[in-house]
Amino acid sequence: MLSTMQDVPLLISRILTHGSTVHGSSRVITWTGEGEPHRRTFAEIGARSARLAHALRDELGVEGDERVATLMWNNSEHVEAYFAIPSMGAVLHTLNLRLPAEQLVWIVNHAADRVLLVNGSLIPLLAPLLPQLPTVEHIVVAGPGDRAPLAGATARVHEYEELLDGRPDSYDWPELDERRAAAMCYTSGTTGDPKGVIYSHRSIYLHSMQVNMAESMSLTDSDTTLVVVPQFHVNAWGLPHATFMSGVNMLMPDRFLQPAPLAEMIASERPTHAAAVPTIWQGLLAELRAKPRDVSSLGQVTIGGSACPPSLMEAFDELGMRVCHAWGMTETSPLGTVARPPAHAIGTDEEFGYRVTQGRFPAGVEARLTGPGGERLPWDGESAGELEVRGPWIAGAYYNGPDAEPLRPADKFSEDGWLKTGDVGIISPEGFLTLTDRAKDVIKSGGEWISSVDLENALMSHPDVAEAAVVAVPDDKWGERPLATVVLKEGAQVGFEALRAFLSEEAGVARWQLPERWTIVETVPKTSVGKFDKKKIREAHRLGKLDVTKLA
Ligand code: AMP
């Protein structure tokens, strides 16, 4: 028997129309570095998105599912692109501006981007690459910055505001198939070629509803969210779409991502929520300690992208900013799990233990653990295996060009279609996930696994340690052993023996897991999205570039 319900496609244009009418007075506030921030209502964004779509179609000839790329910071023009491009049926391709040049070139060519929207401040990054980008026919420049380096470009150069000028404020958005491509994002993988994930209108719509659930970010129109996580990093964790669904104001930092301006914008615009990776919060914490500001508005902070050290969570708690830990990946749109403690733990000694997990699976994400021999492992809070997931906003393949079959590499997708996350962890009977490592970062010592993340968290809870990354290095006797690379806080003098004693006596690390090899570094190298780049550390060690002390 068929249902008797209407079948209305879940489209980005519907999110835009809803946000710009029902929540027309909500705002996108863009930080400008000096003077007043720039403010635009959702109603204005709706009208300007329509104008942008007209310009792309009538002036630049964008048709069908052509790719329109963005090389932009988080700002209101980028939000307009987020809505205009998919709503008209084209595909939004957000480019990670922190990628090495050769990867950016590879990605633009692979996606065959025909139009590229760029912020003026990023022209110096784009201009030298243009000779290698034959598919790009139009460049549209938004915001301040010297245009001169684009003078010799073969692609036509347009001004964003001039392009929008005088065009109609509404657009007859097409009634698309909800399974069609809406946006694409390449993984920031540190090995091999980047892999393209293509989100559908349907997957983004459903994911946005999940972001808004009380169990997830729980935001309403009385909130303002500070979107630090870049719009090129998995759709800024779904926030631009989710906010238009429920009228949440967005505070956009544009290119002002350093700790001092972030602290300033929190103090003056008083956001109630913020989202970013741990390294951003580490920087902000140091800034606030050096120069306190009023950050009391920020009641909730979503941290994900890499493991949130418990010490960071405690420090934020003390400042009145409650951290909510979440896990996800480019392939999962990204919302996978969110660590909200269950009712029975709230207000008890168990609460913190739940908050430091990666969190609980929502109804839309099914999870299972697979052991080294391919066996299914129970959710018993003890058995560690690779996490596999499936659901309506989880990737089932990678993009392989317009005419090719999508890629389903065996190390990424199981035979029955689940995504193999490459993350190793345990799941409690209540469905809380605790990640112990990336499969490729786990330290295999004498047939036993040592979690690099556990050692890092323990080290970062030492008062003299600013940051710590632990990697596996070859060892004649054990196969692999941990190497601890440590960044000390300014002026700190603590020695390796003392740190090792701290791990064992204070942090409860088992003796056989204690690192013998130690080195002090100035900073931990980071990937393009601000995660510890352990590949670079392993490489530096292999090339003998680290000054390693081996304790007896
Ligand atoms: P990306 O696709 O760049 O967002 O990277 C996804 C990967 O980041 C995941 O597979 C995890 O390894 C890691 N990750 C994301 N969130 C967390 C978290 N809360 N704790 C630990 N690792 C995380």
XYZ file of C-alpha atoms and ligand atoms in Angstrom:
575
model
C 0.000 0.000 0.000
C 1.357 3.424 -0.905
C 1.137 6.268 1.574
C -1.289 9.098 1.010
C 1.250 11.795 1.815
C 2.470 14.544 -0.483
C 5.866 14.003 -2.056
C 7.587 17.388 -1.936
C 11.289 17.302 -2.822
C 13.640 18.387 -0.045
C 15.447 21.252 -1.782
C 17.945 23.918 -0.725
C 15.672 26.529 -2.374
C 12.963 25.613 0.160
C 15.373 26.259 3.047
C 16.243 29.625 1.470
C 12.621 30.631 0.896
C 11.679 29.644 4.429
C 14.632 31.448 6.051
C 14.260 34.635 4.047
C 10.508 34.968 4.759
C 9.600 33.338 8.088
C 12.964 34.409 9.579
C 13.497 37.426 7.315
C 14.739 39.672 10.121
C 17.464 37.284 11.353
C 20.935 38.419 10.397
C 24.288 37.449 8.982
C 26.904 39.653 10.620
C 30.316 39.755 8.932
C 33.355 41.016 10.846
C 35.289 43.659 8.922
C 38.312 44.097 11.170
C 37.751 47.779 11.693
C 34.649 49.836 12.354
C 31.142 48.417 12.294
C 30.631 44.811 11.209
C 28.597 44.325 8.085
C 24.962 43.275 8.744
C 22.507 41.726 6.325
C 19.089 40.261 7.094
C 18.005 36.830 5.870
C 15.420 38.653 3.710
C 18.228 40.632 2.045
C 20.293 37.461 1.615
C 17.254 35.836 -0.035
C 16.885 38.712 -2.517
C 20.611 38.854 -3.234
C 20.774 35.068 -3.742
C 18.075 35.459 -6.391
C 20.090 38.239 -8.045
C 23.230 36.118 -7.977
C 21.382 33.205 -9.594
C 20.090 35.515 -12.352
C 23.612 36.828 -12.918
C 25.100 33.343 -13.066
C 22.467 32.184 -15.554
C 21.931 35.279 -17.717
C 25.377 36.855 -17.687
C 27.733 33.893 -17.207
C 25.566 31.247 -18.857
C 25.601 28.720 -16.002
C 23.364 25.810 -16.952
C 22.369 22.410 -15.617
C 24.696 20.957 -13.023
C 27.764 23.024 -13.885
C 30.156 23.553 -10.997
C 30.536 26.989 -9.468
C 33.483 27.148 -7.074
C 34.037 29.445 -4.112
C 37.436 30.466 -2.739
C 36.084 32.521 0.118
C 36.165 33.184 3.840
C 33.052 32.912 6.008
C 30.968 35.971 5.098
C 27.522 36.937 3.861
C 28.447 36.769 0.148
C 29.572 33.192 0.718
C 26.194 32.456 2.318
C 24.506 33.905 -0.790
C 26.571 31.575 -2.968
C 25.612 28.659 -0.680
C 21.950 29.206 -1.503
C 21.937 30.639 -5.042
C 24.116 28.005 -6.715
C 22.345 24.776 -5.618
C 18.896 26.385 -5.709
C 19.268 27.138 -9.429
C 20.366 23.535 -10.042
C 24.123 24.108 -10.320
C 26.675 22.583 -7.940
C 28.448 24.610 -5.250
C 32.096 23.593 -4.949
C 33.759 25.059 -1.861
C 37.556 25.236 -2.164
C 39.791 24.835 0.858
C 41.984 27.919 0.711
C 44.602 26.349 2.973
C 45.434 23.460 0.661
C 48.819 23.345 -1.067
C 48.657 24.972 -4.539
C 49.042 21.718 -6.459
C 46.104 20.130 -4.624
C 43.887 23.160 -5.287
C 44.754 22.964 -8.985
C 44.021 19.247 -9.038
C 40.652 19.726 -7.346
C 39.447 22.580 -9.590
C 40.401 20.584 -12.688
C 38.858 17.386 -11.371
C 35.554 19.125 -10.641
C 35.813 21.096 -13.944
C 34.743 24.322 -12.212
C 33.593 26.844 -14.867
C 32.925 29.841 -12.617
C 34.965 30.745 -9.547
C 33.861 33.204 -6.859
C 36.802 34.619 -4.934
C 37.255 37.100 -2.109
C 39.439 40.050 -3.063
C 41.820 39.250 -0.208
C 42.475 35.817 -1.749
C 43.435 37.034 -5.233
C 47.175 36.688 -4.431
C 46.524 33.002 -3.779
C 44.415 32.441 -6.905
C 46.204 34.517 -9.555
C 49.383 32.393 -9.868
C 47.281 29.220 -10.281
C 45.100 30.497 -13.131
C 47.339 29.364 -16.020
C 46.801 25.808 -14.749
C 42.999 26.123 -14.496
C 41.752 25.763 -18.093
C 38.099 25.042 -17.173
C 37.635 28.334 -15.286
C 36.016 30.821 -17.700
C 34.715 33.410 -15.234
C 36.109 34.836 -12.021
C 33.773 36.844 -9.784
C 35.483 38.983 -7.139
C 33.758 39.956 -3.895
C 35.000 42.222 -1.111
C 38.127 44.315 -0.588
C 41.527 43.469 -2.067
C 43.789 44.505 -4.942
C 42.452 43.237 -8.300
C 45.688 44.016 -10.179
C 47.133 40.441 -10.125
C 44.125 39.320 -12.240
C 44.995 41.750 -15.050
C 46.490 39.145 -17.385
C 43.902 36.406 -16.735
C 42.362 34.691 -19.757
C 39.181 34.073 -17.747
C 36.757 37.015 -17.673
C 36.864 38.932 -14.403
C 33.660 40.351 -12.872
C 32.829 42.396 -9.796
C 30.342 40.620 -7.536
C 28.335 43.736 -6.684
C 28.210 44.954 -10.287
C 27.008 41.550 -11.392
C 24.117 41.615 -8.892
C 23.194 45.213 -9.560
C 19.721 45.782 -10.996
C 18.733 42.113 -11.267
C 15.372 40.788 -10.002
C 14.974 40.088 -6.278
C 13.192 36.797 -6.865
C 13.924 33.704 -8.917
C 11.623 30.963 -10.048
C 13.668 28.200 -8.426
C 13.362 24.946 -10.422
C 11.626 21.919 -8.929
C 14.656 19.615 -8.922
C 15.034 15.942 -8.079
C 16.080 16.011 -4.404
C 18.731 13.345 -5.055
C 20.654 15.600 -7.432
C 24.029 17.109 -6.571
C 23.801 20.332 -4.549
C 27.336 20.830 -3.235
C 30.712 19.156 -3.319
C 33.661 19.103 -0.993
C 36.970 17.283 -1.338
C 38.404 15.488 1.678
C 41.455 17.058 3.252
C 43.194 13.674 3.223
C 46.929 13.790 3.805
C 47.620 10.784 1.550
C 46.793 10.242 -2.118
C 44.618 12.469 -4.275
C 41.779 14.337 -2.529
C 38.428 12.589 -2.834
C 35.255 14.388 -3.866
C 32.105 13.963 -1.794
C 28.894 15.184 -3.423
C 26.014 16.151 -1.150
C 22.456 16.000 -2.471
C 19.649 18.473 -1.757
C 17.989 15.738 0.249
C 21.075 14.876 2.315
C 21.685 18.553 3.168
C 18.039 19.130 4.068
C 17.878 16.126 6.392
C 21.283 16.898 7.897
C 20.206 20.502 8.614
C 17.218 19.227 10.558
C 19.556 17.026 12.566
C 21.883 19.981 13.313
C 18.893 21.826 14.767
C 17.704 18.989 16.998
C 17.821 19.677 20.736
C 20.072 16.607 20.933
C 22.537 18.265 18.552
C 23.227 22.014 18.519
C 19.778 22.983 19.785
C 19.728 26.479 18.290
C 16.733 28.838 17.925
C 16.107 32.352 16.633
C 17.178 33.768 19.982
C 20.706 32.461 19.300
C 23.642 33.890 17.401
C 26.219 31.356 16.266
C 29.848 32.305 15.670
C 30.754 30.183 12.653
C 34.520 29.809 12.968
C 34.594 26.460 11.197
C 35.254 27.437 7.565
C 32.505 27.264 4.973
C 34.952 25.181 2.934
C 35.191 22.578 5.717
C 32.168 20.302 5.272
C 29.687 23.154 4.696
C 30.711 24.840 7.972
C 29.293 21.758 9.707
C 25.887 22.440 8.164
C 25.364 25.709 10.052
C 24.457 28.028 7.138
C 21.630 25.697 6.103
C 20.501 24.877 9.648
C 20.391 28.551 10.661
C 18.128 29.418 7.720
C 15.774 26.670 8.838
C 15.357 28.068 12.328
C 16.306 31.756 12.101
C 19.574 31.578 14.043
C 21.743 34.678 13.502
C 25.196 33.973 12.107
C 28.350 35.847 13.108
C 30.961 35.385 10.383
C 34.650 36.106 11.105
C 35.686 36.572 7.443
C 39.529 36.473 7.418
C 39.893 37.533 11.080
C 40.512 34.102 12.553
C 43.336 34.976 14.922
C 42.629 34.663 18.682
C 42.568 38.445 19.371
C 39.880 39.421 16.810
C 37.868 36.316 17.732
C 37.883 37.442 21.371
C 36.890 40.962 20.267
C 33.961 39.782 18.193
C 32.686 37.561 21.012
C 32.882 40.444 23.474
C 31.145 42.952 21.190
C 28.598 40.854 19.223
C 27.821 38.479 22.109
C 27.173 35.212 20.230
C 25.516 32.453 22.267
C 27.075 29.543 20.365
C 30.263 28.885 18.429
C 31.727 26.020 16.418
C 35.380 25.261 15.652
C 38.186 22.695 15.867
C 40.156 22.370 19.140
C 43.238 24.260 17.923
C 41.176 27.450 17.480
C 39.901 27.120 21.043
C 43.385 26.460 22.433
C 44.491 29.750 20.861
C 41.453 31.615 22.167
C 41.993 30.270 25.651
C 45.600 31.509 25.746
C 44.393 34.905 24.467
C 41.677 35.160 27.122
C 44.114 34.233 29.851
C 46.574 36.892 28.698
C 43.898 39.551 28.164
C 40.507 38.717 29.686
C 37.347 39.783 27.771
C 33.695 39.341 28.578
C 32.829 36.070 26.841
C 29.908 35.264 29.145
C 27.368 35.286 26.276
C 28.911 32.136 24.820
C 26.879 29.489 26.629
C 27.605 26.663 24.232
C 30.653 25.776 22.191
C 30.641 22.895 19.710
C 34.081 21.336 19.322
C 34.861 18.661 16.765
C 37.105 17.856 13.853
C 39.638 16.244 16.164
C 39.476 14.994 19.732
C 38.763 17.694 22.307
C 41.280 17.337 25.147
C 39.398 17.048 28.483
C 41.706 19.731 29.908
C 40.424 22.182 27.281
C 36.854 21.300 28.162
C 37.503 21.960 31.849
C 39.209 25.268 31.131
C 36.233 26.404 29.046
C 33.795 25.241 31.712
C 35.602 27.475 34.194
C 35.086 30.444 31.865
C 31.359 29.662 31.658
C 31.502 28.336 28.100
C 30.074 24.847 28.013
C 31.780 22.618 25.490
C 29.764 20.102 23.512
C 32.009 17.557 21.813
C 30.994 16.188 18.403
C 32.433 13.824 15.817
C 32.058 13.805 12.068
C 33.838 13.789 8.743
C 33.534 15.223 5.229
C 31.864 11.973 4.217
C 29.221 12.305 6.970
C 28.025 15.856 6.125
C 29.546 16.021 8.920
C 27.274 15.476 11.906
C 27.890 11.950 13.219
C 27.753 12.006 17.004
C 27.168 14.713 19.627
C 28.170 14.261 23.271
C 25.125 15.333 25.249
C 24.968 13.309 28.458
C 21.849 11.173 28.975
C 19.274 12.427 31.506
C 20.311 9.964 34.196
C 23.891 11.302 34.233
C 23.123 15.031 34.373
C 24.245 16.558 37.637
C 26.052 13.366 38.712
C 29.748 12.411 38.807
C 29.223 10.521 35.554
C 28.341 13.610 33.516
C 31.859 14.666 32.553
C 32.686 11.103 31.489
C 29.900 11.294 28.896
C 30.893 14.759 27.710
C 34.433 13.702 26.813
C 33.231 10.858 24.600
C 32.706 11.656 20.904
C 28.980 11.392 21.635
C 25.812 9.510 20.884
C 24.547 8.440 17.464
C 21.392 10.146 16.225
C 18.563 8.186 14.617
C 19.851 9.049 11.123
C 23.279 7.478 11.638
C 23.565 3.698 12.042
C 26.868 2.463 13.405
C 28.772 -0.789 13.741
C 32.283 -1.804 14.783
C 34.428 -4.161 12.740
C 37.395 -6.023 14.198
C 40.743 -6.620 12.444
C 39.500 -9.924 10.955
C 36.266 -8.382 9.641
C 34.204 -9.660 12.602
C 31.314 -7.593 14.029
C 32.084 -6.391 17.548
C 29.500 -5.785 20.281
C 28.536 -2.379 21.718
C 29.929 -3.321 25.112
C 32.089 -0.283 25.817
C 35.202 -2.493 25.617
C 35.634 -4.059 22.195
C 37.636 -1.722 19.950
C 37.238 -1.836 16.186
C 36.900 0.316 13.082
C 33.740 2.386 13.054
C 31.446 1.927 10.052
C 28.362 4.074 9.483
C 25.433 4.435 7.111
C 22.526 6.810 6.762
C 20.807 9.358 4.503
C 23.564 11.980 4.928
C 26.529 9.565 4.748
C 28.553 9.231 1.516
C 28.196 5.970 -0.386
C 30.921 6.711 -2.960
C 33.374 9.356 -4.223
C 33.061 11.515 -7.334
C 35.032 10.234 -10.301
C 34.238 12.712 -13.071
C 30.953 13.469 -14.856
C 30.861 10.390 -17.079
C 32.560 7.851 -14.826
C 31.094 5.461 -12.287
C 31.529 6.779 -8.713
C 34.517 5.336 -6.841
C 33.939 2.828 -4.056
C 37.424 1.846 -2.860
C 37.381 -1.292 -0.700
C 39.260 0.429 2.143
C 36.531 3.099 2.318
C 33.284 1.223 1.674
C 32.220 -2.230 2.809
C 30.751 -4.678 0.314
C 27.289 -3.966 1.721
C 27.738 -0.214 1.264
C 28.688 1.098 4.732
C 31.283 3.868 5.029
C 34.493 2.679 6.700
C 35.497 5.728 8.713
C 39.127 4.810 9.423
C 38.422 5.753 13.043
C 39.000 3.169 15.756
C 36.929 3.161 18.906
C 34.426 1.580 21.239
C 30.660 2.030 21.567
C 28.819 1.766 24.875
C 25.533 -0.166 25.146
C 23.810 3.261 25.213
C 25.276 4.187 21.819
C 28.046 6.545 22.982
C 31.153 6.452 20.805
C 34.662 6.831 22.230
C 37.374 7.089 19.600
C 40.741 5.800 20.587
C 42.561 6.669 17.360
C 42.709 6.962 13.623
C 43.427 3.502 12.240
C 46.626 4.885 10.722
C 47.754 6.736 13.892
C 47.310 3.956 16.439
C 50.636 2.732 17.881
C 51.096 -1.027 17.503
C 53.528 -1.986 20.225
C 54.365 -5.682 20.580
C 50.932 -6.743 19.296
C 49.047 -4.366 21.620
C 47.501 -1.054 20.631
C 48.420 2.218 22.309
C 46.076 5.130 21.720
C 48.021 8.219 20.614
C 44.998 10.358 21.511
C 44.917 9.106 25.122
C 48.595 9.977 25.567
C 48.088 13.409 24.006
C 45.128 14.196 26.240
C 47.051 13.075 29.315
C 50.043 15.220 28.347
C 47.890 18.251 27.600
C 46.415 18.061 31.084
C 49.885 18.918 32.500
C 49.974 22.595 33.516
C 53.221 23.289 31.614
C 52.163 21.714 28.321
C 50.552 23.876 25.624
C 50.163 21.140 22.996
C 51.310 17.558 22.519
C 51.160 15.151 19.599
C 52.159 11.491 19.847
C 53.102 9.381 16.834
C 54.255 5.828 16.257
C 57.926 5.414 15.382
C 59.717 2.172 14.415
C 61.267 0.208 17.262
C 63.516 -2.855 16.865
C 62.087 -4.710 19.825
C 58.391 -3.747 19.837
C 57.716 -2.921 16.190
C 56.424 0.534 17.072
C 56.678 2.776 20.118
C 55.221 6.207 20.895
C 57.217 9.390 20.302
C 55.904 12.346 22.320
C 56.352 15.765 20.701
C 55.602 18.480 23.200
C 55.052 22.241 22.980
C 55.754 23.841 26.366
C 53.949 26.918 27.607
C 56.012 30.096 27.544
C 58.612 30.099 30.304
C 57.908 26.474 31.364
C 60.938 24.353 32.240
C 59.570 20.888 32.960
C 61.806 17.921 31.968
C 60.911 14.702 30.165
C 61.411 12.528 33.284
C 58.914 14.686 35.136
C 56.409 14.514 32.268
C 56.722 10.745 32.138
C 56.228 10.530 35.903
C 53.140 12.726 35.543
C 51.684 10.408 32.892
C 52.191 7.405 35.104
C 51.331 8.819 38.535
C 48.766 11.529 37.833
C 47.198 10.507 34.539
C 47.151 6.757 35.209
C 48.831 5.689 31.942
C 49.908 2.021 32.071
C 53.684 1.564 32.405
C 54.105 -0.302 29.117
C 52.427 2.565 27.268
C 54.722 5.294 28.625
C 56.802 6.894 25.843
C 60.598 6.556 26.026
C 61.148 8.966 23.132
C 60.546 12.658 23.687
C 61.152 15.879 21.854
C 60.309 19.541 22.393
C 58.913 21.351 19.343
C 57.912 24.966 18.806
C 54.525 24.096 17.329
C 52.702 20.953 16.296
C 52.307 21.052 12.480
C 48.660 21.408 11.431
C 46.684 20.275 8.393
C 44.729 22.656 6.175
C 41.764 22.424 8.543
C 43.743 22.845 11.750
C 44.231 19.242 12.861
C 47.531 17.789 14.085
C 49.455 16.729 10.981
C 51.003 13.524 12.265
C 52.243 12.544 8.827
C 54.562 15.581 8.896
C 55.813 14.635 12.370
C 56.529 11.042 11.300
C 58.304 12.369 8.202
C 60.431 14.808 10.248
C 61.392 11.918 12.534
C 62.228 9.648 9.611
C 64.496 12.325 8.125
C 66.255 12.769 11.479
C 65.015 16.360 11.815
C 63.771 15.976 15.388
C 66.065 16.183 18.377
C 64.822 13.090 20.218
C 65.776 12.207 23.806
C 65.434 8.527 24.715
C 64.770 7.904 28.389
C 65.977 4.701 30.006
P 37.481 15.714 7.949
O 36.853 14.940 6.862
O 38.622 16.550 7.507
O 36.497 16.499 8.743
O 38.125 14.654 8.959
C 37.358 13.663 9.590
C 38.146 12.983 10.657
O 38.441 13.891 11.729
C 37.416 11.849 11.343
O 37.449 10.670 10.586
C 38.193 11.727 12.658
O 39.391 11.011 12.479
C 38.531 13.168 12.959
N 37.576 13.696 13.941
C 36.518 14.477 13.724
N 35.902 14.794 14.880
C 36.584 14.177 15.868
C 36.444 14.086 17.299
N 35.496 14.730 17.952
N 37.335 13.325 17.968
C 38.328 12.676 17.321
N 38.511 12.733 15.997
C 37.651 13.463 15.267
